[in-house]
Amino acid sequence: MIKDHLQENENVKPNTAFLEELKNKLPEFFNDGGFDLNKFKNALKENNVNEFSEGYQLNFIGKDYARKQAGDAPTSVIVPDNEHNQKEENKNSKNLFFTGDNLEVLRHLRNNYSNKVDVIYIDPPYNTGNDDFVYPDKFEYSDKQLKEIFGMSDEDVSKLDALKESKSHSAWLTFMYPRLWLAKQLLANDGVIFVSIDDNEQANLKLLMNDIFGEDNFISNIGVEISKTQGNKVGAAKKGKIVKNYEYILACQKNMNEFKRVPLYDAGRVWDQHYTIYYDGSQFTNLFEYIYNSEIYSEFKKDNLCTRNGKLNHEFIEKGILTNKKIKDFFYKESANNIYRKMPANLEIPEDVIQKLKEKSILEYNDHLLILKGENNFDQLLSFDEGIRKNDEYNSEYTRTTIRGNLWKGFYSDMMNVKSEDGVSYKNGKKPIRLIEQLIKWSGKKHGIVMDFFAGSGTTASAVMNYNNDYNANLNYILVQLPEDLDNRIKNGSTEVKKEARKLVKLLDKNSVKRHTIDEITALRINNARRNINEMDGYKHYFAVSPEKETLDKIYDFDPENYELVSDMVESFSSSALGVPGNASGEDTILTTWLAEDGYDFNTDDLVEYDFAGYKAFGIKDTRLYLINGNWHTEQTKDLLNQLGTNKLKFQSVVVYGYSFNIIDMKELDIGLHQLNSTVSLIKRY
């Protein structure tokens, strides 16, 4: 487990993750010696591709180190929060919330959630210089190892070392690179990722996402209006400063050929003077003439929406729609599909539709009315009803609409209320529910997984629940949040940081939460959001925890011949030993971590409990048996072999926790399995 991964990471190079991805996509260029570069170059030449053509790439101090981080295996364990997970609302939930370092959690999820996540939204640190960002990841290698692994010079090592506790652009890119690389592995083939950012790192993030996802898979840089030039900003604006009104969301897809979006709509002008035709199904009439002879005309006259001699114009129609509900209903509901305009340019019409038109003279086609004018000559009329729908603005209503582009206006209205959403005031970059909900809507997903590995106050979970409720969808969420210590913020933060931290601690104390950490704010927000919409489904909670130094020392010093040295290596991974709540045993932690490593998701229904001469074990039926606890001896081996030999049980492999088995019992089990059935493999993990 930990020791296996530590040894594995010693062999990971900066290009390991890239080569693994390349091997999955182009296996024909790999052999026992690794990647066959000559074969690859020949293939390029055969297809007239010049691998030496001009180009550019993003380089920064720490990039090779970041690339290696993307390929490293996790060196933490996943501890289930049993007390929480066994509650009625949580035990069958497919929603997941992880407390821990998001880089470690992403490394775990790479094993069991690759190509399964449909939407990722993250709001990472902006690196403004005023926020809390400093490069947090630990450099786990000595200067000598850095030189050997990365081929660094003394000067390079000094530059990399300078990233520690740094707020530089290179530090931020080194921090983001492995997280975005792993995020790409988790995305489904038609998945999409959205990343919030501002001007400080927007340009660098664009290059980084192009580097990881490919320039062709970049969708858009969305400008989100988060404020108006008002309040304190007015004074700065009057002095000539261009104040900040917009932030950005960069969107990338996993595969440009797979992603299909759903349009969002903003309110358009309520009336368009080009609509001048009324069609009742049998004859065409000038729109004004029709109104003069209908009951709705009295509403125009009553509100003085006509000239002195009773004539209407388009300006009166627009005013009527805005001020008189009956007039609005006439145009938007009762007669919308009877009102038409002539199209300025004809669209291409399939030949079979044209033949039908020649038979009927008038034909409805894709919200258009086709009218035959002569041989191969026809008019196309567009229905007023085509543009009327519920818009996606702050005060959503049925109106004429326009399709939203990459300028998302009006979210300053949400920002004025964002502090009160779900009863959790979280000043540090809290985003509106509507913003994330509309990103999800735009992605076109109704089923699947939405992920946020910078969960913060938990807005993404709230957005998913609201989206499910509003659009009859069935999405689940995966959240990850570092358990940042609020008491430490109060002790060491700036004046503003201390003030905000005290508010959050007060909120936690009010709700009888003992741990003063940001992940508890996330959990509180999720529960408040559930209550607000009467959502019954909860979430499963896990901790990603690195072992204590004492445990790591035992791992490094392990000698299979010395059984007594590691007799407590199961309970070393219990929740109490690792310092987290939840009442998980060491076996629970090891089993959960192994299931993830072997590709089983956290909601698997295939886990079965087995008994071998009084020894309790768990496994996946017909696939894999896990032996974790000690006290496995000859009697248990005989029982297992008997059940396998009589076909009562069937496994492809038996996985044993090496610290719990002395060398004699391990060999006896290995020999017995081999003699019984050579297809059942014994896997030893440490």
XYZ file of C-alpha atoms in Angstrom:
686
model
C 0.000 0.000 0.000
C 2.122 2.967 1.203
C 5.491 1.247 0.841
C 4.578 -0.112 -2.593
C 3.645 3.372 -3.757
C 6.738 5.020 -2.276
C 8.927 2.526 -4.137
C 6.866 3.019 -7.284
C 7.270 6.806 -7.073
C 11.048 6.435 -7.006
C 10.811 5.249 -10.621
C 8.390 7.952 -11.764
C 9.957 10.444 -14.174
C 8.595 13.810 -15.372
C 7.236 12.152 -18.530
C 5.769 9.027 -16.856
C 2.166 10.278 -16.795
C 2.444 11.492 -20.391
C 3.864 8.168 -21.606
C 1.092 6.237 -19.830
C -1.516 8.344 -21.600
C 0.311 7.920 -24.897
C 0.494 4.154 -24.383
C -3.274 3.999 -23.848
C -3.909 5.911 -27.076
C -1.060 4.621 -29.283
C -0.074 1.157 -27.977
C 1.403 0.184 -31.361
C 4.425 2.431 -30.731
C 5.408 0.693 -27.488
C 7.455 -2.474 -26.997
C 9.456 -4.070 -24.197
C 12.036 -1.325 -24.527
C 9.475 1.435 -24.083
C 8.411 4.028 -26.646
C 9.740 3.344 -30.167
C 10.628 6.881 -31.250
C 11.956 5.848 -34.671
C 8.752 3.984 -35.511
C 6.743 7.028 -34.434
C 8.859 9.412 -36.564
C 8.488 7.115 -39.595
C 4.723 7.091 -39.129
C 4.728 10.884 -39.071
C 6.764 11.031 -42.284
C 4.484 8.509 -44.003
C 1.555 10.817 -43.230
C 3.405 13.970 -44.328
C 3.620 15.350 -40.791
C 6.730 17.369 -39.966
C 7.550 16.871 -36.299
C 10.009 19.749 -36.499
C 7.479 22.367 -37.587
C 7.463 25.654 -35.733
C 5.545 25.865 -32.474
C 5.733 27.069 -28.908
C 5.137 25.617 -25.485
C 4.659 26.780 -21.920
C 7.770 26.513 -19.765
C 8.186 27.552 -16.156
C 10.394 26.770 -13.185
C 9.037 23.607 -11.623
C 7.295 22.202 -14.721
C 9.269 18.952 -14.736
C 8.611 18.561 -11.020
C 4.897 19.213 -11.586
C 4.826 16.637 -14.402
C 6.356 14.061 -12.073
C 3.760 14.883 -9.431
C 1.054 14.071 -11.980
C 2.513 10.577 -12.402
C 3.150 9.805 -8.720
C 0.993 7.262 -6.895
C -0.811 8.405 -3.720
C 1.094 8.134 -0.434
C -1.980 8.568 1.732
C -4.839 6.297 2.767
C -8.593 6.797 2.479
C -10.307 6.668 5.857
C -14.097 6.218 5.765
C -16.139 8.366 8.133
C -18.188 5.418 9.349
C -20.305 7.356 11.854
C -21.439 9.691 9.093
C -21.646 7.153 6.265
C -23.828 4.712 8.173
C -26.603 7.254 8.733
C -29.790 6.477 6.843
C -29.544 9.470 4.474
C -25.898 8.738 3.618
C -25.432 4.975 3.416
C -26.769 4.584 -0.127
C -25.727 8.000 -1.435
C -23.545 8.307 -4.519
C -22.423 11.809 -3.545
C -18.864 11.927 -2.192
C -17.011 14.437 -0.034
C -13.293 14.060 0.686
C -11.414 15.922 3.384
C -7.752 16.133 2.439
C -5.124 17.380 -0.001
C -6.813 17.506 -3.396
C -3.661 16.321 -5.194
C -3.655 13.122 -3.130
C -7.397 12.607 -3.596
C -7.074 13.064 -7.363
C -4.319 10.444 -7.399
C -6.634 8.005 -5.624
C -9.596 8.802 -7.873
C -7.481 8.256 -10.971
C -7.729 4.534 -10.204
C -11.503 4.238 -9.898
C -13.036 7.324 -11.525
C -10.981 7.758 -14.697
C -13.185 8.766 -17.659
C -16.250 8.909 -15.383
C -16.616 12.580 -14.371
C -18.897 14.619 -16.619
C -18.374 18.159 -15.355
C -15.555 19.678 -13.296
C -15.853 23.159 -11.839
C -13.037 24.593 -9.731
C -12.378 27.962 -8.165
C -8.648 27.754 -7.329
C -6.570 30.430 -5.568
C -6.227 33.468 -7.833
C -2.690 34.329 -6.680
C -3.588 37.989 -6.300
C -0.860 38.604 -3.746
C -3.579 39.469 -1.249
C -5.157 36.017 -1.031
C -3.958 33.060 1.023
C -2.086 31.344 -1.794
C 1.495 30.270 -1.276
C 2.885 27.140 -2.889
C 1.766 24.438 -0.413
C 3.025 21.139 -1.860
C 5.997 19.543 -0.168
C 9.234 18.920 -2.074
C 9.816 15.295 -1.238
C 13.296 14.935 -2.718
C 16.802 15.887 -1.663
C 18.951 18.111 -3.864
C 20.844 15.002 -4.974
C 17.615 13.237 -6.005
C 16.400 16.332 -7.873
C 19.608 16.334 -9.894
C 19.359 12.591 -10.614
C 15.635 12.441 -11.404
C 15.274 15.719 -13.316
C 18.826 16.286 -14.542
C 18.905 19.632 -12.736
C 21.946 21.813 -12.270
C 22.777 23.457 -8.946
C 21.216 26.667 -10.261
C 18.011 24.834 -11.278
C 17.734 23.244 -7.831
C 18.097 26.663 -6.203
C 15.332 28.095 -8.413
C 13.012 25.186 -7.619
C 13.757 25.491 -3.916
C 12.752 29.169 -4.151
C 9.185 28.102 -5.017
C 8.619 26.974 -1.427
C 6.177 29.345 0.255
C 6.253 31.395 -2.961
C 3.470 33.466 -4.546
C 5.182 33.658 -7.958
C 3.585 32.760 -11.295
C 5.900 29.734 -11.526
C 4.815 28.571 -8.070
C 1.138 28.885 -9.055
C 1.662 26.999 -12.316
C 3.644 24.272 -10.518
C 0.749 23.957 -8.071
C -1.965 23.838 -10.756
C -0.280 21.631 -13.381
C -0.584 18.174 -11.744
C -4.107 18.919 -10.516
C -5.344 19.857 -13.979
C -3.495 16.927 -15.546
C -5.208 14.488 -13.191
C -8.531 16.262 -13.702
C -8.228 15.535 -17.414
C -7.793 11.811 -16.665
C -11.004 11.827 -14.621
C -13.120 13.570 -17.267
C -15.424 11.452 -19.394
C -14.771 11.511 -23.131
C -17.515 14.114 -23.573
C -16.691 15.862 -20.292
C -15.987 19.558 -19.723
C -13.978 21.498 -17.137
C -14.634 25.076 -15.986
C -11.992 27.041 -14.061
C -12.690 30.405 -12.406
C -9.857 32.932 -12.464
C -9.115 36.666 -12.664
C -6.520 38.789 -14.466
C -3.611 37.761 -12.238
C -3.277 34.265 -13.751
C -5.813 34.213 -16.592
C -3.197 34.363 -19.354
C -1.025 31.699 -17.713
C -4.043 29.464 -17.064
C -5.074 29.691 -20.730
C -1.604 28.504 -21.803
C -1.586 25.788 -19.143
C -4.978 24.426 -20.195
C -3.893 24.462 -23.844
C -0.765 22.564 -22.819
C -2.739 19.882 -20.956
C -6.024 19.612 -22.862
C -4.844 20.685 -26.305
C -5.565 24.004 -28.002
C -8.323 22.452 -30.137
C -10.211 21.470 -26.984
C -10.317 24.987 -25.572
C -13.955 26.129 -25.684
C -14.109 29.695 -24.431
C -12.951 32.352 -22.036
C -16.228 33.397 -20.399
C -16.422 36.893 -18.938
C -18.636 36.971 -15.838
C -19.927 40.351 -14.640
C -19.433 40.179 -10.869
C -19.763 43.867 -9.993
C -20.802 47.306 -11.212
C -18.799 50.506 -10.942
C -20.530 51.658 -7.798
C -19.767 52.253 -4.124
C -16.051 52.531 -3.379
C -15.219 51.814 -7.026
C -16.722 55.090 -8.217
C -13.988 57.173 -6.609
C -11.246 55.062 -8.206
C -13.008 55.165 -11.587
C -13.262 58.978 -11.429
C -9.494 59.113 -10.999
C -9.078 57.204 -14.237
C -8.589 53.693 -12.862
C -10.228 50.875 -14.830
C -11.981 49.061 -12.015
C -12.605 45.329 -11.970
C -16.124 44.372 -13.067
C -15.432 40.959 -14.601
C -13.805 37.701 -13.673
C -13.348 34.777 -16.046
C -14.225 31.136 -16.433
C -12.019 29.167 -18.796
C -13.762 26.172 -20.346
C -12.107 23.118 -21.932
C -13.490 19.846 -23.210
C -11.891 16.421 -23.080
C -12.633 15.676 -26.720
C -13.708 18.292 -29.248
C -15.712 15.736 -31.221
C -17.824 14.615 -28.280
C -18.902 17.687 -26.319
C -22.338 19.134 -27.132
C -23.610 22.148 -25.215
C -27.115 23.376 -24.386
C -27.679 27.098 -25.108
C -28.339 29.575 -22.318
C -30.643 32.503 -23.009
C -30.622 36.153 -22.031
C -33.578 38.492 -22.397
C -33.750 40.177 -25.782
C -35.737 43.182 -26.927
C -39.397 42.532 -26.162
C -40.542 43.295 -29.705
C -39.069 43.188 -33.208
C -40.650 45.472 -35.818
C -39.889 42.962 -38.567
C -42.829 40.819 -37.380
C -45.641 42.182 -39.571
C -47.567 39.100 -40.717
C -50.455 37.284 -39.033
C -51.388 33.784 -40.251
C -54.480 32.062 -38.837
C -53.851 28.743 -40.596
C -55.746 29.580 -43.748
C -54.941 33.148 -44.774
C -52.287 35.866 -44.281
C -53.145 39.275 -42.865
C -51.160 42.397 -42.044
C -50.521 42.226 -38.283
C -51.899 45.727 -37.599
C -55.047 45.031 -39.594
C -55.611 41.870 -37.584
C -55.181 43.735 -34.265
C -57.642 46.460 -35.307
C -60.314 43.786 -35.763
C -59.537 41.849 -32.559
C -60.509 42.311 -28.912
C -56.933 43.155 -27.887
C -57.235 46.492 -29.732
C -59.405 47.831 -26.885
C -56.469 47.359 -24.487
C -54.271 49.561 -26.664
C -56.956 52.257 -26.766
C -57.630 52.009 -23.020
C -53.959 52.658 -22.225
C -53.624 55.385 -24.898
C -51.180 53.229 -26.855
C -52.172 54.577 -30.253
C -52.241 57.844 -32.194
C -55.118 60.326 -31.954
C -56.754 58.732 -34.950
C -56.366 55.249 -33.412
C -53.423 53.993 -35.422
C -50.839 51.561 -34.019
C -47.124 51.336 -34.640
C -44.329 49.076 -33.429
C -43.412 51.445 -30.602
C -46.921 51.152 -29.169
C -46.735 47.358 -29.387
C -43.461 47.330 -27.450
C -44.840 49.653 -24.751
C -47.982 47.540 -24.511
C -46.018 44.332 -23.978
C -44.017 46.033 -21.208
C -46.955 47.631 -19.379
C -50.118 45.625 -20.057
C -50.342 41.946 -19.110
C -53.200 41.222 -21.522
C -51.240 42.679 -24.428
C -48.144 40.737 -23.375
C -50.141 37.487 -23.143
C -51.639 38.138 -26.584
C -48.208 38.385 -28.204
C -46.246 35.941 -26.036
C -48.823 33.209 -25.442
C -52.074 33.418 -27.385
C -50.806 34.505 -30.820
C -47.041 33.939 -30.749
C -47.226 31.016 -33.173
C -49.469 33.010 -35.560
C -47.165 36.008 -35.923
C -44.386 35.823 -38.558
C -41.618 37.764 -40.198
C -40.070 37.228 -43.584
C -36.564 35.791 -43.442
C -33.929 38.092 -44.995
C -32.011 35.106 -46.377
C -33.322 31.677 -47.223
C -31.963 28.675 -45.369
C -31.049 25.480 -47.155
C -34.096 23.224 -47.406
C -33.775 19.462 -48.099
C -35.033 18.314 -51.495
C -37.716 16.039 -50.009
C -39.184 18.997 -48.082
C -39.252 21.093 -51.250
C -41.168 18.325 -53.048
C -43.763 18.274 -50.229
C -44.028 22.069 -50.461
C -44.786 21.842 -54.174
C -47.672 19.535 -53.330
C -49.134 21.698 -50.517
C -48.050 25.306 -51.349
C -47.662 26.078 -47.599
C -45.635 23.891 -45.242
C -44.365 24.141 -41.641
C -40.705 23.209 -41.275
C -38.375 23.730 -38.258
C -40.247 26.747 -36.827
C -40.481 28.188 -40.332
C -43.425 28.539 -42.656
C -42.538 27.800 -46.273
C -44.693 29.435 -48.955
C -44.414 28.411 -52.615
C -44.107 31.475 -54.884
C -43.319 29.741 -58.138
C -41.182 26.975 -59.614
C -38.215 26.571 -57.224
C -39.126 29.909 -55.642
C -40.499 30.175 -52.119
C -40.581 32.471 -49.081
C -39.543 31.488 -45.578
C -41.382 32.998 -42.628
C -40.072 32.777 -39.061
C -42.519 32.392 -36.181
C -42.448 34.927 -33.321
C -42.927 31.964 -30.992
C -39.459 30.598 -31.893
C -37.639 33.132 -29.706
C -39.948 33.096 -26.664
C -38.856 31.016 -23.704
C -37.842 31.335 -20.071
C -34.546 33.184 -19.958
C -31.594 32.393 -17.676
C -31.220 35.815 -16.094
C -31.338 36.698 -12.403
C -35.085 37.422 -12.534
C -35.978 34.625 -14.916
C -39.202 35.049 -16.891
C -40.795 34.065 -20.186
C -39.803 36.648 -22.767
C -38.080 37.056 -26.110
C -34.531 35.826 -25.805
C -31.120 35.814 -27.409
C -28.583 33.005 -27.106
C -25.888 33.911 -24.591
C -22.310 34.038 -25.824
C -19.128 34.293 -23.780
C -20.212 37.491 -22.006
C -22.284 36.571 -18.961
C -23.852 39.757 -17.654
C -25.836 40.455 -14.530
C -24.120 38.201 -12.019
C -23.389 41.247 -9.875
C -27.010 40.814 -8.708
C -26.130 37.344 -7.395
C -22.945 38.639 -5.771
C -24.983 41.048 -3.642
C -26.793 38.053 -2.105
C -24.043 35.427 -2.234
C -23.098 35.823 1.432
C -26.538 34.688 2.547
C -26.828 31.656 0.271
C -27.414 28.488 2.326
C -26.731 30.360 5.556
C -22.932 30.280 5.253
C -21.074 33.574 4.966
C -17.780 32.800 3.248
C -16.081 35.873 1.895
C -13.077 34.114 0.377
C -14.203 33.916 -3.253
C -17.638 32.427 -2.708
C -19.407 31.983 -6.064
C -23.190 32.228 -6.672
C -25.241 29.057 -6.945
C -26.831 30.310 -10.177
C -23.449 30.678 -11.874
C -22.394 27.073 -11.278
C -25.898 25.760 -11.912
C -25.893 27.455 -15.331
C -22.457 26.052 -16.174
C -23.890 22.604 -15.451
C -26.955 23.373 -17.563
C -24.740 24.619 -20.407
C -22.787 21.347 -20.299
C -25.955 19.497 -21.277
C -25.689 16.844 -18.555
C -28.753 15.407 -16.817
C -27.070 12.286 -15.399
C -23.546 11.640 -14.183
C -20.966 13.271 -11.904
C -20.036 16.881 -11.186
C -16.726 17.415 -9.395
C -15.137 20.299 -7.476
C -11.737 19.706 -5.863
C -11.451 23.249 -4.466
C -14.801 22.911 -2.707
C -14.494 25.871 -0.320
C -17.930 26.639 1.084
C -19.550 23.850 -0.965
C -21.405 25.948 -3.547
C -20.980 23.255 -6.210
C -22.862 20.683 -4.123
C -25.665 23.195 -3.584
C -25.724 23.988 -7.320
C -25.975 20.287 -8.226
C -28.863 19.750 -5.810
C -30.675 22.847 -7.094
C -30.070 21.806 -10.700
C -31.485 18.345 -10.032
C -34.512 19.943 -8.405
C -35.049 22.573 -11.133
C -34.483 20.387 -14.204
C -35.524 16.912 -13.053
C -31.914 15.738 -13.376
C -29.988 13.042 -11.532
C -26.444 14.304 -11.079
C -24.121 13.392 -8.223
C -21.243 15.442 -6.860
C -17.694 14.747 -5.713
C -16.129 17.435 -3.514
C -12.605 17.749 -2.118
C -11.541 20.281 0.508
C -8.343 20.691 2.492
C -8.999 20.816 6.274
C -7.478 24.282 6.667
C -7.206 25.295 10.327
C -9.329 28.361 11.074
C -7.744 28.818 14.496
C -4.389 29.087 12.738
C -5.842 31.756 10.434
C -6.962 33.697 13.504
C -3.495 33.383 14.987
C -1.338 34.124 11.936
C -3.520 35.715 9.259
C -3.872 39.301 8.145
C -6.446 41.555 9.805
C -9.044 40.747 7.134
C -8.286 37.008 7.245
C -8.579 36.965 11.041
C -11.924 38.764 10.879
C -13.363 36.289 8.391
C -11.976 33.269 10.288
C -13.585 34.435 13.545
C -16.975 34.625 11.801
C -16.592 31.077 10.502
C -15.496 29.728 13.892
C -18.484 31.421 15.499
C -20.759 29.766 12.915
C -19.234 26.331 13.617
C -19.568 26.795 17.381
C -23.201 27.824 16.931
C -23.813 24.519 15.128
C -21.887 22.501 17.781
C -19.076 21.588 15.357
C -15.875 20.798 17.271
C -13.350 20.901 14.416
C -12.571 24.480 13.358
C -11.634 23.666 9.776
C -12.824 24.787 6.330
C -14.064 21.306 5.400
C -16.532 21.552 8.287
C -17.847 24.768 6.717
C -18.268 22.786 3.472
C -20.215 20.065 5.298
C -22.386 22.627 7.070
C -23.203 24.290 3.741
C -24.177 20.980 2.135
C -26.552 20.149 4.981
C -28.116 23.627 4.894
C -28.625 23.341 1.133
C -30.274 19.943 1.562
C -32.735 21.355 4.067
C -33.529 24.356 1.858
C -34.832 22.174 -0.963
C -35.916 19.213 1.168
C -33.272 16.961 -0.407
C -33.269 13.527 1.274
C -30.041 12.218 -0.255
C -26.882 12.964 1.753
C -23.268 12.102 0.948
C -20.493 9.721 1.905
C -17.505 11.290 3.644
C -13.858 10.178 3.570
C -10.538 11.510 4.818
C -7.345 11.315 2.749
C -4.640 11.059 5.422
C -0.892 10.533 5.310
C 0.425 8.171 8.019
C 2.229 9.472 11.089
C 6.039 9.442 11.112
C 6.073 6.484 13.524
C 4.049 4.413 11.063
C 6.222 5.490 8.130
C 9.333 4.491 10.073
C 7.859 1.020 10.579
C 7.072 0.821 6.868
C 10.621 1.751 5.891
C 12.143 -0.621 8.484
C 9.875 -3.560 7.708
C 11.525 -6.976 7.595
C 9.261 -9.907 6.623
C 11.233 -12.148 9.007
C 10.417 -9.941 12.007
C 6.659 -10.350 12.530
C 6.557 -8.725 15.970
C 7.913 -5.441 14.587
C 4.720 -4.764 12.642
C 2.060 -6.504 14.690
C -0.001 -3.283 14.957
C 0.246 -2.213 11.336
C -3.488 -2.640 10.778
C -4.675 -0.461 13.639
C -2.047 2.151 12.742
C -4.502 3.097 9.997
C -7.628 3.369 12.147
C -9.301 6.771 12.329
C -8.274 7.228 15.973
C -4.616 6.428 15.211
C -4.648 8.842 12.251
C -6.331 11.587 14.259
C -9.608 11.915 12.361
C -13.203 11.261 13.496
C -15.476 8.560 12.128
C -14.710 5.391 14.139
C -13.065 3.520 11.241
C -10.947 0.491 12.049
C -7.588 -0.042 10.391
C -9.162 -2.777 8.289
C -11.847 -0.317 7.104
C -9.172 2.126 5.963
C -6.994 -0.433 4.216
C -9.952 -2.076 2.501
C -11.369 1.274 1.309
C -7.957 2.330 -0.027
C -7.421 -0.985 -1.808
C -10.878 -1.018 -3.390
C -10.171 2.406 -4.864
C -6.735 1.283 -6.061
C -8.294 -1.722 -7.777
C -10.823 0.388 -9.664
C -13.982 -0.108 -7.579
C -15.964 3.039 -6.919
C -17.014 4.074 -3.444
C -20.577 2.910 -4.022
C -19.861 -0.635 -5.114
C -22.575 -3.144 -4.226
C -20.293 -6.093 -4.967
C -18.430 -6.212 -1.637
C -19.106 -9.499 0.213
C -18.036 -10.694 3.680
C -16.510 -14.195 3.904
C -15.619 -16.541 6.761
C -12.604 -18.865 6.716
C -12.427 -20.947 9.888
C -13.488 -17.975 12.003
C -11.411 -15.409 10.079
C -13.531 -12.599 8.645
C -12.511 -11.261 5.236
C -14.000 -9.168 2.449
C -13.900 -9.543 -1.284
C -15.484 -8.840 -4.634
C -17.417 -11.901 -5.738
C -15.705 -13.973 -8.439
C -12.899 -11.419 -8.655
C -10.745 -10.559 -5.655
C -10.376 -11.577 -2.001
C -8.728 -9.253 0.548
C -6.933 -10.658 3.600
C -5.943 -7.789 5.896
C -6.014 -8.769 9.560
C -3.555 -11.086 11.302
C -4.232 -14.568 12.720
C -4.286 -16.249 9.334
C -2.688 -19.672 9.672
C -2.835 -23.206 8.277
C -6.464 -23.758 9.324
C -7.646 -20.703 7.360
C -5.565 -21.646 4.311
C -7.123 -25.128 4.270
C -10.655 -23.686 4.495
C -10.027 -21.251 1.642
C -8.470 -23.923 -0.566
C -11.349 -26.300 0.179
C -13.990 -23.734 -0.810
C -12.065 -22.879 -3.979
C -11.504 -26.556 -4.809
C -15.200 -27.440 -4.425
C -16.221 -24.376 -6.475
C -18.101 -22.831 -3.560
C -15.978 -19.762 -4.157
C -14.199 -18.385 -7.188
C -11.507 -15.684 -7.221
C -9.030 -14.404 -9.767
C -6.639 -13.145 -7.102
C -6.060 -13.073 -3.352
C -4.605 -9.817 -1.988
C -2.802 -10.029 1.362
C -1.560 -7.314 3.698
C 2.065 -8.337 4.066
C 2.507 -6.837 7.530
C -0.138 -9.199 8.980
C 1.402 -12.444 7.637
C 4.531 -14.157 8.846
C 6.711 -15.645 6.147
C 5.676 -19.276 6.805
C 1.935 -18.643 6.517
C 2.486 -16.500 3.425
C 4.466 -19.248 1.662
C 1.932 -21.905 2.642
C -0.894 -19.839 1.138
C 1.115 -19.102 -2.015
C 2.028 -22.772 -2.579
C -1.530 -23.938 -1.857
C -3.099 -21.541 -4.352
C -0.567 -22.462 -7.013
C -1.100 -26.213 -6.557
C -4.884 -25.853 -6.509
C -5.304 -23.524 -9.429
C -2.466 -21.660 -11.084
C -4.883 -19.006 -12.385
C -5.499 -17.628 -8.870
C -2.694 -15.161 -8.209
C -1.402 -14.064 -4.808
C -0.780 -10.321 -4.542
C 1.288 -9.028 -1.627
C 0.883 -5.398 -0.592
C 2.863 -3.349 1.906
